[in-house]
Tab-separated table of C-alpha atoms and ligand atoms in Angstrom:
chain	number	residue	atom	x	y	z
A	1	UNK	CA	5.004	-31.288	57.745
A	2	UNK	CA	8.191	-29.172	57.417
A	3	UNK	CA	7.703	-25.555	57.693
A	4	UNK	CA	7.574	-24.707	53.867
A	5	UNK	CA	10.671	-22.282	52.518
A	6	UNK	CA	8.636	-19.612	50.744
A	7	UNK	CA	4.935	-18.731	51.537
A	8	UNK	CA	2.597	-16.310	50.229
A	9	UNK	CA	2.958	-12.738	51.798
A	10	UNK	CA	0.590	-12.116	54.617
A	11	UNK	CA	-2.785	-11.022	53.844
A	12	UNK	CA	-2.222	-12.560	50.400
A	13	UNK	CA	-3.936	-15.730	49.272
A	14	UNK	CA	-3.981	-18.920	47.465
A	15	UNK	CA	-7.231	-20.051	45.911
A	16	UNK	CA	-6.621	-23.272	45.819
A	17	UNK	CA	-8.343	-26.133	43.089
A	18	UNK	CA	-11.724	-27.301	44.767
A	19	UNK	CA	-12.014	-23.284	45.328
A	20	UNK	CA	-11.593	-21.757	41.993
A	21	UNK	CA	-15.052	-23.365	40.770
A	22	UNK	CA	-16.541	-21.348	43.279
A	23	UNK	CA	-14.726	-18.226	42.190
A	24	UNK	CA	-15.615	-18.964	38.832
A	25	UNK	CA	-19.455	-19.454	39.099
A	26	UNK	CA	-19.898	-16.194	40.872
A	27	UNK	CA	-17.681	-14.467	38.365
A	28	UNK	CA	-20.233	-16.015	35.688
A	29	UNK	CA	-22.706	-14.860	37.740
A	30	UNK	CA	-21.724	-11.440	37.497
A	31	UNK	CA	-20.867	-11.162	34.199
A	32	UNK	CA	-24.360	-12.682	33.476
A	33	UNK	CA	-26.191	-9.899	35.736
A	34	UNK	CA	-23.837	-7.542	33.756
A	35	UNK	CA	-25.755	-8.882	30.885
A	36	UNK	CA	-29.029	-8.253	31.744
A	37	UNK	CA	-28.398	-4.903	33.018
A	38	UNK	CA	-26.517	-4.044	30.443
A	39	UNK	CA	-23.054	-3.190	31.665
A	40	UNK	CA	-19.914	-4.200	29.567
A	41	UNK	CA	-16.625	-5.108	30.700
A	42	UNK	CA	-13.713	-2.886	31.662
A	43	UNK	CA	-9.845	-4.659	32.379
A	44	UNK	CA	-7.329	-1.784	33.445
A	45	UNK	CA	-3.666	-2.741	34.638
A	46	UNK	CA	-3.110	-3.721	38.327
A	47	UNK	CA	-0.798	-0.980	38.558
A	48	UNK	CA	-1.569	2.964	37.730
A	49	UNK	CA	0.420	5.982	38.831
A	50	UNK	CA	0.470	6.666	42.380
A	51	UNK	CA	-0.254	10.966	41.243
A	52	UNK	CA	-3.981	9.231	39.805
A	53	UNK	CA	-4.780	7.055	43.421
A	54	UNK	CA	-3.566	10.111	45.515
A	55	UNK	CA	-5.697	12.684	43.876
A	56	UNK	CA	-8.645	10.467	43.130
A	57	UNK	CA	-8.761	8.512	46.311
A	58	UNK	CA	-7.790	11.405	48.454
A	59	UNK	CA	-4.496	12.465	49.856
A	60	UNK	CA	-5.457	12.517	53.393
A	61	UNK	CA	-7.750	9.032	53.438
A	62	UNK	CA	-6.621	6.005	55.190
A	63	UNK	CA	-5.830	4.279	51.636
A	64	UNK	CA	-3.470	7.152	50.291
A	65	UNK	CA	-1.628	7.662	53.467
A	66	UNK	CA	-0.896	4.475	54.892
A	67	UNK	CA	-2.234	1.598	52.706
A	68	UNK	CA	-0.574	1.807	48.903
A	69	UNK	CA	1.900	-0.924	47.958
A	70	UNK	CA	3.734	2.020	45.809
A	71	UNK	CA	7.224	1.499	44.321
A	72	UNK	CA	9.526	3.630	41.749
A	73	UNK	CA	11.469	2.928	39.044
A	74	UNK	CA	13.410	5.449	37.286
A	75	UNK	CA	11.256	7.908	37.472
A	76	UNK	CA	7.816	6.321	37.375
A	77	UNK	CA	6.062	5.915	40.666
A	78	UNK	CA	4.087	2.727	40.703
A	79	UNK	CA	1.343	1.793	42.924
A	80	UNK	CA	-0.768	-1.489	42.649
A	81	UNK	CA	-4.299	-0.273	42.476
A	82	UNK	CA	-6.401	-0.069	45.738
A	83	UNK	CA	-9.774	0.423	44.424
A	84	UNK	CA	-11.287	0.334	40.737
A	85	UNK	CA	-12.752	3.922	40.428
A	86	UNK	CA	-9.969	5.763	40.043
A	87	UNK	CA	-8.791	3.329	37.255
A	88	UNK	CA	-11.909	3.564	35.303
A	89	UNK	CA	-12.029	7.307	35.624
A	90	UNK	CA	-8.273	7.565	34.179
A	91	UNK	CA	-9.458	4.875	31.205
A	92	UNK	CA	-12.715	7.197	30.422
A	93	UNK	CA	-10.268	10.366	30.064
A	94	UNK	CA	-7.587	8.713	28.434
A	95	UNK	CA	-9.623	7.267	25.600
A	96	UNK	CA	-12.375	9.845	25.496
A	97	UNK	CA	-15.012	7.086	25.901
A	98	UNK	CA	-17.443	10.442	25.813
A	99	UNK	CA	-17.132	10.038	22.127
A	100	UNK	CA	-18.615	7.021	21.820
A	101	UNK	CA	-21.852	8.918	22.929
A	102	UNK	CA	-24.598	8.360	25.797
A	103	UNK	CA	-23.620	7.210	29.300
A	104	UNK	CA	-20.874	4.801	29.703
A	105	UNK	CA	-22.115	1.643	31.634
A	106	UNK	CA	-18.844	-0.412	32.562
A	107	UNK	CA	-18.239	-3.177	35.472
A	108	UNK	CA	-15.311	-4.967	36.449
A	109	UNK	CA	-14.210	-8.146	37.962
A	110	UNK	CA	-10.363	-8.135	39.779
A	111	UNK	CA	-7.742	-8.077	42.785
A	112	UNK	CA	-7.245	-5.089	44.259
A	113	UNK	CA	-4.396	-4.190	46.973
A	114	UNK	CA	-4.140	-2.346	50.242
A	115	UNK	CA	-1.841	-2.534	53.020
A	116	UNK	CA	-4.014	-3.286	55.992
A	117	UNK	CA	-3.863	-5.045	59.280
A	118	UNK	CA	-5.368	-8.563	57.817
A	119	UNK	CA	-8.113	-9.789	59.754
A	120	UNK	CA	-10.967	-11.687	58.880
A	121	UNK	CA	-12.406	-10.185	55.884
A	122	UNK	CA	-9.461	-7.771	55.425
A	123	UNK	CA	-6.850	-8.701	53.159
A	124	UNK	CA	-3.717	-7.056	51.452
A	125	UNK	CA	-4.816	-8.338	47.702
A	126	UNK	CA	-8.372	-8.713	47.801
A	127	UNK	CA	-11.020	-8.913	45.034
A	128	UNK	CA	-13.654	-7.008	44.149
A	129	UNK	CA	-16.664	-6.771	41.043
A	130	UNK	CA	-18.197	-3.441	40.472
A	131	UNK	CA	-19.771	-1.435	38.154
A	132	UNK	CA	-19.725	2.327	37.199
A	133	UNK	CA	-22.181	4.674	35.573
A	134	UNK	CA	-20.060	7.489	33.623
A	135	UNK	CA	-21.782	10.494	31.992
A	136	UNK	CA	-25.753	10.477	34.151
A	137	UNK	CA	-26.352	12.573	36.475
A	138	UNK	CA	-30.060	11.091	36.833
A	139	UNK	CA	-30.546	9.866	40.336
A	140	UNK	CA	-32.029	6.585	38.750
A	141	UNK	CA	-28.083	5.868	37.606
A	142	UNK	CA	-27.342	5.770	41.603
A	143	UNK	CA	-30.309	3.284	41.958
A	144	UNK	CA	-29.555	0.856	38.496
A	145	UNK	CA	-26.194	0.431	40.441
A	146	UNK	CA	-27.400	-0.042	43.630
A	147	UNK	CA	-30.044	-2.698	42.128
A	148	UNK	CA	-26.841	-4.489	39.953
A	149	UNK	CA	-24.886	-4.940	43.413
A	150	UNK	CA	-28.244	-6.392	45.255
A	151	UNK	CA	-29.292	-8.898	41.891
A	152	UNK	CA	-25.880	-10.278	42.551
A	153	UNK	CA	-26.548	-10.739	46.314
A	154	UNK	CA	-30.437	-12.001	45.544
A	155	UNK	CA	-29.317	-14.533	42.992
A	156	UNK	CA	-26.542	-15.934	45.454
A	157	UNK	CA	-29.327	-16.431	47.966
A	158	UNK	CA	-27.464	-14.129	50.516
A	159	UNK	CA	-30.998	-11.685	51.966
A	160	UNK	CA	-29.615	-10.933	55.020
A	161	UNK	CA	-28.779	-7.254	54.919
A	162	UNK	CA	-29.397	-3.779	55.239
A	163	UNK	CA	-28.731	-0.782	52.446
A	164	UNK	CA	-27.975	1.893	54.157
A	165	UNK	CA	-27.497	5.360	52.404
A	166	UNK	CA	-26.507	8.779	52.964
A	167	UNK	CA	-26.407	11.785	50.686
A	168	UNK	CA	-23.146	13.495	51.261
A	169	UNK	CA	-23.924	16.501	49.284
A	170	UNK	CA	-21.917	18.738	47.240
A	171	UNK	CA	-18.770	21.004	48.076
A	172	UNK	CA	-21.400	23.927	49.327
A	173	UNK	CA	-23.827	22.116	51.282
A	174	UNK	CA	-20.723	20.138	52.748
A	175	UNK	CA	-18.730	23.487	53.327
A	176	UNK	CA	-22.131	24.703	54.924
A	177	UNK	CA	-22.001	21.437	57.110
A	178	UNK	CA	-18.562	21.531	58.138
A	179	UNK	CA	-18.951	24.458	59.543
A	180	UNK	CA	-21.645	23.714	61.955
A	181	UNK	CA	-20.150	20.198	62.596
A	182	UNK	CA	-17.205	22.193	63.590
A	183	UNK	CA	-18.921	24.467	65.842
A	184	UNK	CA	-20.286	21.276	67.294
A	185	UNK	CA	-17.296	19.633	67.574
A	186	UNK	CA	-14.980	22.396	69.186
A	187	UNK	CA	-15.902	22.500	72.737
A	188	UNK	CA	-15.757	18.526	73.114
A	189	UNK	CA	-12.669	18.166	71.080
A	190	UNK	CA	-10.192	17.245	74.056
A	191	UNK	CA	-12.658	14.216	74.909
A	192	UNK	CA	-12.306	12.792	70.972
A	193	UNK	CA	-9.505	9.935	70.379
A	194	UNK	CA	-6.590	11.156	68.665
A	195	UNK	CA	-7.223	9.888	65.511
A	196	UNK	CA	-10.245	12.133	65.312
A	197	UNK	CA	-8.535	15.202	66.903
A	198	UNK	CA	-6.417	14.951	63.832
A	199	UNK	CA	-9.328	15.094	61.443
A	200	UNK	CA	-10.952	17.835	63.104
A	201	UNK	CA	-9.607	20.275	60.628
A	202	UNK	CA	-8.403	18.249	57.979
A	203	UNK	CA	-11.533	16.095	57.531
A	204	UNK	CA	-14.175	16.594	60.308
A	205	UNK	CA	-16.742	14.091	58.681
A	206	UNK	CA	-14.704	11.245	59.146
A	207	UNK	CA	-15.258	11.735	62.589
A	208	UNK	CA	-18.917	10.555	62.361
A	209	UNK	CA	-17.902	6.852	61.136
A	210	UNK	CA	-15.230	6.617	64.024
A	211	UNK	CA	-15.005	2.696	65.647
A	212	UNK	CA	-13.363	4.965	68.952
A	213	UNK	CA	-15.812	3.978	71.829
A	214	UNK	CA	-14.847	7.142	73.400
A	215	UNK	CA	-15.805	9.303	70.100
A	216	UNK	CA	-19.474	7.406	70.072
A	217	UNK	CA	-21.213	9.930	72.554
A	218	UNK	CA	-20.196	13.105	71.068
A	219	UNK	CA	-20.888	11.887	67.543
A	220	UNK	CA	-24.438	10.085	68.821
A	221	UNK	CA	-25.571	13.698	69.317
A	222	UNK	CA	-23.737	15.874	66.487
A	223	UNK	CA	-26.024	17.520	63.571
A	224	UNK	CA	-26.487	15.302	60.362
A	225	UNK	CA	-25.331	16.623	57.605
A	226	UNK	CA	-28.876	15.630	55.616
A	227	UNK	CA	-29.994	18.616	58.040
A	228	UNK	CA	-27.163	20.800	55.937
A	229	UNK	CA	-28.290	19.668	51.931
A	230	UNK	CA	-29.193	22.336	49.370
A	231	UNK	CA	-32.157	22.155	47.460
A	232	UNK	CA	-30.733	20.095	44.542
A	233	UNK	CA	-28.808	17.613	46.638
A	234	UNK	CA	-32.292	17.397	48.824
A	235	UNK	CA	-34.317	16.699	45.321
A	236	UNK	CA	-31.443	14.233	44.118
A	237	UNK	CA	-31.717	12.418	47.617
A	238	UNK	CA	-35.824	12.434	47.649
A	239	UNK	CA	-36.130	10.795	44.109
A	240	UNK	CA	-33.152	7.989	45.012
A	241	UNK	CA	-35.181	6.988	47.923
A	242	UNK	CA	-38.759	7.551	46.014
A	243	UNK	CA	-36.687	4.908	42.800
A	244	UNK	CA	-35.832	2.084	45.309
A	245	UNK	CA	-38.919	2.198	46.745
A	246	UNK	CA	-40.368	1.823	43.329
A	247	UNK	CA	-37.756	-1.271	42.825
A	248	UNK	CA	-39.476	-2.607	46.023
A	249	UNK	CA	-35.403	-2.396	47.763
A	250	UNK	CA	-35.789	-1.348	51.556
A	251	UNK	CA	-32.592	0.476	52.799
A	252	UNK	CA	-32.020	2.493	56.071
A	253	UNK	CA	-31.238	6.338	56.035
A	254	UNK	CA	-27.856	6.527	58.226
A	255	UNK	CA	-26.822	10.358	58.242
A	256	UNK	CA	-23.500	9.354	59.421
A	257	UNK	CA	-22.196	7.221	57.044
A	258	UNK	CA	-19.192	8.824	55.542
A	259	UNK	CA	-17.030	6.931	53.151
A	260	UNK	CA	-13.477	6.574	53.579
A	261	UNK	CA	-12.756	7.713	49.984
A	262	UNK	CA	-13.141	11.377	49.181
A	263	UNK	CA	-14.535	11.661	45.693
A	264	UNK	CA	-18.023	11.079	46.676
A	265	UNK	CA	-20.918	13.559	46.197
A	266	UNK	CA	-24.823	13.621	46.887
A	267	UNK	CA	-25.411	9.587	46.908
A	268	UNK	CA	-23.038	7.550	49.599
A	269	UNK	CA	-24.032	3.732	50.401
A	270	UNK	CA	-23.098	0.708	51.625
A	271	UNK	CA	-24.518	-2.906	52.134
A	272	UNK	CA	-23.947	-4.590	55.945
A	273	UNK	CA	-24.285	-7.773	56.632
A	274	UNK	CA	-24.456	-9.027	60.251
A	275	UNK	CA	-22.813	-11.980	59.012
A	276	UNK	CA	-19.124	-10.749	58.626
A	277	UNK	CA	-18.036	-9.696	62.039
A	278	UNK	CA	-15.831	-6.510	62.379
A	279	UNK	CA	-15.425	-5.658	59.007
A	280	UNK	CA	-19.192	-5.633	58.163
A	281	UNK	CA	-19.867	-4.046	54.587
A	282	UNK	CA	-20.466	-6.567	51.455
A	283	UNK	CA	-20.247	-4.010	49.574
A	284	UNK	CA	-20.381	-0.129	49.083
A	285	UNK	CA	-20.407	2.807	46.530
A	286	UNK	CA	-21.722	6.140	45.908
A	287	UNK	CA	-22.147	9.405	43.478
A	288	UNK	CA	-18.894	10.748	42.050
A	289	UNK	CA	-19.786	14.080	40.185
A	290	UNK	CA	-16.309	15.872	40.351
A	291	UNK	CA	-13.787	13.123	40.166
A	292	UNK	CA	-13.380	13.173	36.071
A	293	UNK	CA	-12.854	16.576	36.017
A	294	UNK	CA	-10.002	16.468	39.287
A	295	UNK	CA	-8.332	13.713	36.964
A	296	UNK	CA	-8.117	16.438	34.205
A	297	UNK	CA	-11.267	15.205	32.084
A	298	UNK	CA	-14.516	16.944	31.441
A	299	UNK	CA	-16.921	17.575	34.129
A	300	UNK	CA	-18.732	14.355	34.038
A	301	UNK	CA	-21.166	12.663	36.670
A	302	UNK	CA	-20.873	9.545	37.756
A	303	UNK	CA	-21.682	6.650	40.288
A	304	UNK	CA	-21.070	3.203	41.037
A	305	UNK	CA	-20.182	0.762	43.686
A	306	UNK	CA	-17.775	-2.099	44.406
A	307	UNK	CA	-18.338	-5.297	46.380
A	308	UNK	CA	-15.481	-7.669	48.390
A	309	UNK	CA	-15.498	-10.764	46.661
A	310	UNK	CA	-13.868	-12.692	49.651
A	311	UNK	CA	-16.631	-10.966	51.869
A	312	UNK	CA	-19.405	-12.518	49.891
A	313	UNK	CA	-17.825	-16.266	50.149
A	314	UNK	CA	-18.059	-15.439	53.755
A	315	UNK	CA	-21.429	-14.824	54.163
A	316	UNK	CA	-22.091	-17.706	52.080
A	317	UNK	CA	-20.099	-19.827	53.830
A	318	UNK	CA	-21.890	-18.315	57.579
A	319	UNK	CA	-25.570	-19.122	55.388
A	320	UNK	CA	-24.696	-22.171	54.568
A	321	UNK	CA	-25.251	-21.508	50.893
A	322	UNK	CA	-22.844	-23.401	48.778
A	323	UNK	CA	-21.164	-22.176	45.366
A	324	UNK	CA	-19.818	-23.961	42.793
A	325	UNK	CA	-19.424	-27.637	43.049
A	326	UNK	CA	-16.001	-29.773	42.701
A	327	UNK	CA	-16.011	-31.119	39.186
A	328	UNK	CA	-16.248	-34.602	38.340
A	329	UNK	CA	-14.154	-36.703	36.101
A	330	UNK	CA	-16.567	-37.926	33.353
A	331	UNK	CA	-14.045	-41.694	32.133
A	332	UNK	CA	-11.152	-42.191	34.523
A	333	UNK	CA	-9.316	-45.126	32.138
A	334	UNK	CA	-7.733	-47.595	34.592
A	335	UNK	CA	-5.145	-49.524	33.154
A	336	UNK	CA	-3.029	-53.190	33.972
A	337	UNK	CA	0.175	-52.933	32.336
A	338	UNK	CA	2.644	-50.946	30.001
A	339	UNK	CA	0.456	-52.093	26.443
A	340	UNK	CA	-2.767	-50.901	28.111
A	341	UNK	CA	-0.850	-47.323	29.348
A	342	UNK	CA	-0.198	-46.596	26.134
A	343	UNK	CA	-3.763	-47.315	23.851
A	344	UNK	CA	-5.033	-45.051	26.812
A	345	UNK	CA	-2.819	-42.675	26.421
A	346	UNK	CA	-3.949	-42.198	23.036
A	347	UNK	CA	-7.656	-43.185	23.441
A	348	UNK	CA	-8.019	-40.490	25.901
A	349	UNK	CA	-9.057	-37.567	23.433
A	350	UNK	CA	-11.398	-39.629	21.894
A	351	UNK	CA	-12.978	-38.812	25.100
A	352	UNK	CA	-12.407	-35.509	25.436
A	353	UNK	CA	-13.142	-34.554	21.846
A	354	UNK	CA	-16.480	-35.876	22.366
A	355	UNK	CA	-16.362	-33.207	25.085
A	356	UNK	CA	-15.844	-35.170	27.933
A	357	UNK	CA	-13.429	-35.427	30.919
A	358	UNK	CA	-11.277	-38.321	30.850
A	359	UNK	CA	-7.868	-38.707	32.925
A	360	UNK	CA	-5.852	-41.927	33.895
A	361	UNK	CA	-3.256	-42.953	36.035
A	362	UNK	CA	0.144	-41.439	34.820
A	363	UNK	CA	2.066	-43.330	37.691
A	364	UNK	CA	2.230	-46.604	37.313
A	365	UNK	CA	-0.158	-47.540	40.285
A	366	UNK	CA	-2.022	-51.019	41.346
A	367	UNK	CA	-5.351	-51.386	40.206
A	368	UNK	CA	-6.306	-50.980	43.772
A	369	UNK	CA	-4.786	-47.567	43.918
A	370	UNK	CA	-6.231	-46.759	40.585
A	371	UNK	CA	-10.150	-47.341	41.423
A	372	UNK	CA	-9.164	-45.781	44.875
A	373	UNK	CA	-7.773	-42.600	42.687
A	374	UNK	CA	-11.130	-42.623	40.469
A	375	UNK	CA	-13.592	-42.939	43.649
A	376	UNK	CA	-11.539	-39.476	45.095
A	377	UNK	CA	-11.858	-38.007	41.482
A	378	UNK	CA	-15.523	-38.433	41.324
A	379	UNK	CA	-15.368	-40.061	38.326
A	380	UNK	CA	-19.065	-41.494	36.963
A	381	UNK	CA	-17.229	-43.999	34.778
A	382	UNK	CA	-14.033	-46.251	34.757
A	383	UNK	CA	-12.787	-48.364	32.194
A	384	UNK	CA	-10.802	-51.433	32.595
A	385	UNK	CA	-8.209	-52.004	30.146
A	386	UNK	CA	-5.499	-54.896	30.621
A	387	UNK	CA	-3.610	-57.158	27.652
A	388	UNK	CA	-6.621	-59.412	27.414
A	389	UNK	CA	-9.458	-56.812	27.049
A	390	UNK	CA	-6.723	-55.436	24.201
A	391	UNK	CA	-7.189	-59.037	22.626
A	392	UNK	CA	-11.015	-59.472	22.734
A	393	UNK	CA	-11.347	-55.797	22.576
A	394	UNK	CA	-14.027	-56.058	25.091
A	395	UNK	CA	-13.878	-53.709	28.324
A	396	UNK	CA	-15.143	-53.373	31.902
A	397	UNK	CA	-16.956	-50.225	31.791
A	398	UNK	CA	-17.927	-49.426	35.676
A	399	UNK	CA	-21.128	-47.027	36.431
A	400	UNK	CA	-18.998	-45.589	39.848
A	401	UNK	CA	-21.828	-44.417	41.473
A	402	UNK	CA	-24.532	-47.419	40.960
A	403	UNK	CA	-21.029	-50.288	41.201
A	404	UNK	CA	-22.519	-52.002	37.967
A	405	UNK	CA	-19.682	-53.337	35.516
A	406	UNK	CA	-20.344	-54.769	31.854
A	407	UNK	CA	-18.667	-55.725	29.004
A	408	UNK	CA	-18.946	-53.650	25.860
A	409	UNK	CA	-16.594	-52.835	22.603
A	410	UNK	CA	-15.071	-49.093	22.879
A	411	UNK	CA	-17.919	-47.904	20.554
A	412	UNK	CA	-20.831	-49.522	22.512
A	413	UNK	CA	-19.123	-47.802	25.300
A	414	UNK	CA	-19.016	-44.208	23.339
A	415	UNK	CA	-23.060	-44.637	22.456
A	416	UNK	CA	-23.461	-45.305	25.898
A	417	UNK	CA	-21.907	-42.479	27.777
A	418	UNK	CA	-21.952	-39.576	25.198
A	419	UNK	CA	-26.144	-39.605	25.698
A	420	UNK	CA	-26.046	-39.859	29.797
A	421	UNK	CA	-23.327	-36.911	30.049
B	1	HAM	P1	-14.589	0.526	49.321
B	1	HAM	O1	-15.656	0.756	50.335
B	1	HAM	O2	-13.229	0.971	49.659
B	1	HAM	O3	-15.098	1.255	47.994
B	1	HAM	O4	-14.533	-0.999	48.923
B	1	HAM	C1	-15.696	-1.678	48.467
B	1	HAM	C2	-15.758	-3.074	49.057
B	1	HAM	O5	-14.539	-3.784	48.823
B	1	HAM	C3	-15.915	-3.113	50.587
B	1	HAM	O6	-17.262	-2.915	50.951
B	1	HAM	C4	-15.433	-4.511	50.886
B	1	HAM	O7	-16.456	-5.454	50.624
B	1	HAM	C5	-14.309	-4.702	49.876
B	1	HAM	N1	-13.003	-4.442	50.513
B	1	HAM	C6	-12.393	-3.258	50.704
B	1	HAM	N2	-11.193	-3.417	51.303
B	1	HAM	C7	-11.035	-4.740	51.508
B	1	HAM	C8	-9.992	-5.552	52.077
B	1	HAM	N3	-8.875	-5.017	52.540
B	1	HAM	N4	-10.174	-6.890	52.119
B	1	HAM	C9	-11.308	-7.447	51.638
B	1	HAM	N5	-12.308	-6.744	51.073
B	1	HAM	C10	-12.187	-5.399	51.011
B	1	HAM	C11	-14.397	1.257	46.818
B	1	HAM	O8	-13.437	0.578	46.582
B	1	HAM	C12	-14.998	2.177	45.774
B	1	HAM	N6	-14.162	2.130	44.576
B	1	HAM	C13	-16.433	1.789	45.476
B	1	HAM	C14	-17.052	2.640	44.395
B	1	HAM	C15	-17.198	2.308	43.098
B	1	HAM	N7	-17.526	3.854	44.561
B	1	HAM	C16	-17.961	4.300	43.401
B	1	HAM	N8	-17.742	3.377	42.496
């Protein structure tokens, strides 16, 4: 085949028909969870001002400095939205969803964009469903999200991973950390990669999660910041763990894990899989106490998380564990002749009305072709309709899947199929 003119740009996909139903019984999925734990939908644009991703995200984070698809016109600075958090956070101010009293309990389903290297698992416009608890500052709000992401997981039949989690603390046990992580730091720093000599004062915990083999032994033996928490971050951090045990959820304690966002406070997780390769986490999320009131709203606690929809598919698709199946044609009407083309053409909403699927052939092909069409379709019934089963208004109805054929009127054939559907 010809090399095509235009193509999609890279990191940017097609979900193609035969893929969509997949897409579309997770997003039911979802929404159904939503459901049950109560959570209702949010939609915000796909594109916010770049001023709200830069403060909320973090000016110095990977996402703010290197990965926004940002654009101006006149004087409004676009940028399509990397993550949902921010988003929500804006909405919650902006319409003073405080006012509709208690805690807000919102979760969305949508692509997000950032300009990364693709690879496998990493792409430019990606998707993601997620869920955010605005307005509790109970540590049981960090575990309802954390059991929302994992009913989605346990439902697709995908077990195979660890929760790990981290408490990140707040600006004064962190300040208190820093610090010492500093002190730590300092005497090794000309043996760290670059990359981390240039967070050393800017953002020393990002160090911790570096992928820099030569970084590994220095961090290996740095303090952990759980070492570092204040009494109420400690308390916060005690009753999350004591909840999920209660939930019967296992997770891991990593004191390293550090997010590569920088609104997060007390709570930080994220869900590995060892079936993803590099990039590894289904899903992640964590406590955001501060990040309403940087956006300009009240002081407001919150946490939630967000999962990689194209991650998921690929842990289903390394489990074996298959989603959504292609749909079959219910009546594929296979016609002899220009009379017969059109009574189909208008016979084919009788079908439909009666809520089933029913196509035909719309170019003119052999029979041959036709029944060949209808086996690729999946259709569970054809009907044969040429000038003479016009005259005796008698048709070959074919069961496609047992090759039986009879002869019945088009109403024997409606009582027939409408029950079996
Ligand atoms: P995040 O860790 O940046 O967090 O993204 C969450 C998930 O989105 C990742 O674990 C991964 O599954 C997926 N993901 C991220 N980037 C890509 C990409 N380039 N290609 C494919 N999948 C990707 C957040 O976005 C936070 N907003 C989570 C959160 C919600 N925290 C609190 N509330």
């Amino acid at each position: 085949m010809a090399k095509p003119l235009f193509t999609t740009h890279t990191g940017m996909v097609d979900i193609l028909p035969g893929e969509v139903e997949k897409w579309q019984q997770l997003e039911l999925l979802i929404r159904d969870t939503a459901r049950r734990f109560h959570f209702r939908e949010i939609r915000t644009p796909i594109m916010e001002q770049t001023e709200l991703i830069a403060r909320g995200v973090g000016q110095l984070t990977d996402i703010v400095s290197k990965e926004m698809f940002a654009f101006d016109r006149g004087d409004d600075h676009y940028v399509l939205r990397p993550e949902g958090t921010a988003p929500v956070s804006r909405a919650y101010i902006e319409h003073n969803l405080k006012q509709r009293g208690g805690t807000q309990q919102l979760f969305y389903i949508g692509p997000m964009f950032r300009a990364e290297r693709p690879q496998k698992g990493r792409q430019r416009q990606f998707h993601q469903f997620g869920a955010e608890i605005i307005g509790s500052p109970n540590p049981a709000a960090d575990v309802d999200v954390i059991a929302f992401m994992m009913d989605v997981y346990r439902q697709v039949g995908i077990r195979n991973f660890t929760l790990k989690i981290n408490s990140v603390g707040d600006p004064e046990s962190r300040q208190r950390y820093k610090e010492v992580l500093q002190d730590y730091l300092h005497p090794n720093l000309s043996k760290l990669s670059k990359v981390s000599q240039q967070r050393f004062e800017t953002n020393p915990m990002r160090i911790l999660d570096s992928k820099e083999e030569q970084d590994r032994p220095i961090v290996e033996d740095a303090p952990v910041i759980t070492d570092y928490l204040n009494e109420e971050c400690l308390e916060h951090f005690d009753l999350v763990k004591r909840y999920l045990a209660g939930l019967g959820i296992t997770y891991e304690v990593d004191p390293r894990l550090v997010r590569g966002l920088d609104y997060y406070t007390k709570t930080a997780f994220e869900l590995i899989s060892p079936d993803l390769g590099g990039q590894d986490a289904l899903g992640a999320g964590g406590r955001y106490d501060l990040l309403i009131e940087e956006l300009g709203g009240p002081s407001t606690p919150a946490v939630g998380f967000a999962a990689g929809i194209e991650r998921l598919f690929i842990a289903c698709d390394a489990l074996g564990i298959e989603l959504g199946s292609e749909p079959a044609v219910d009546v594929y009407l296979v016609t002899i002749g220009e009379k017969a083309r059109n009574w189909a053409l208008s016979h084919l909403h009788e079908f439909r009305q009666k809520g089933l699927s029913c196509t035909m052939d719309y170019a003119g092909r052999s029979i041959k072709a036709q029944m060949k069409d209808a086996n690729r379709e999946n259709a569970r019934f054809s009907i044969i309709i040429g000038d003479n089963e016009l005259e005796t208004g008698e048709f070959t109805l074919r069961d496609m899947e047992k090759s039986e054929e009879r002869n019945l009127s088009l109403d024997q054939i409606h009582k027939l199929i409408a029950p079996v559907m």
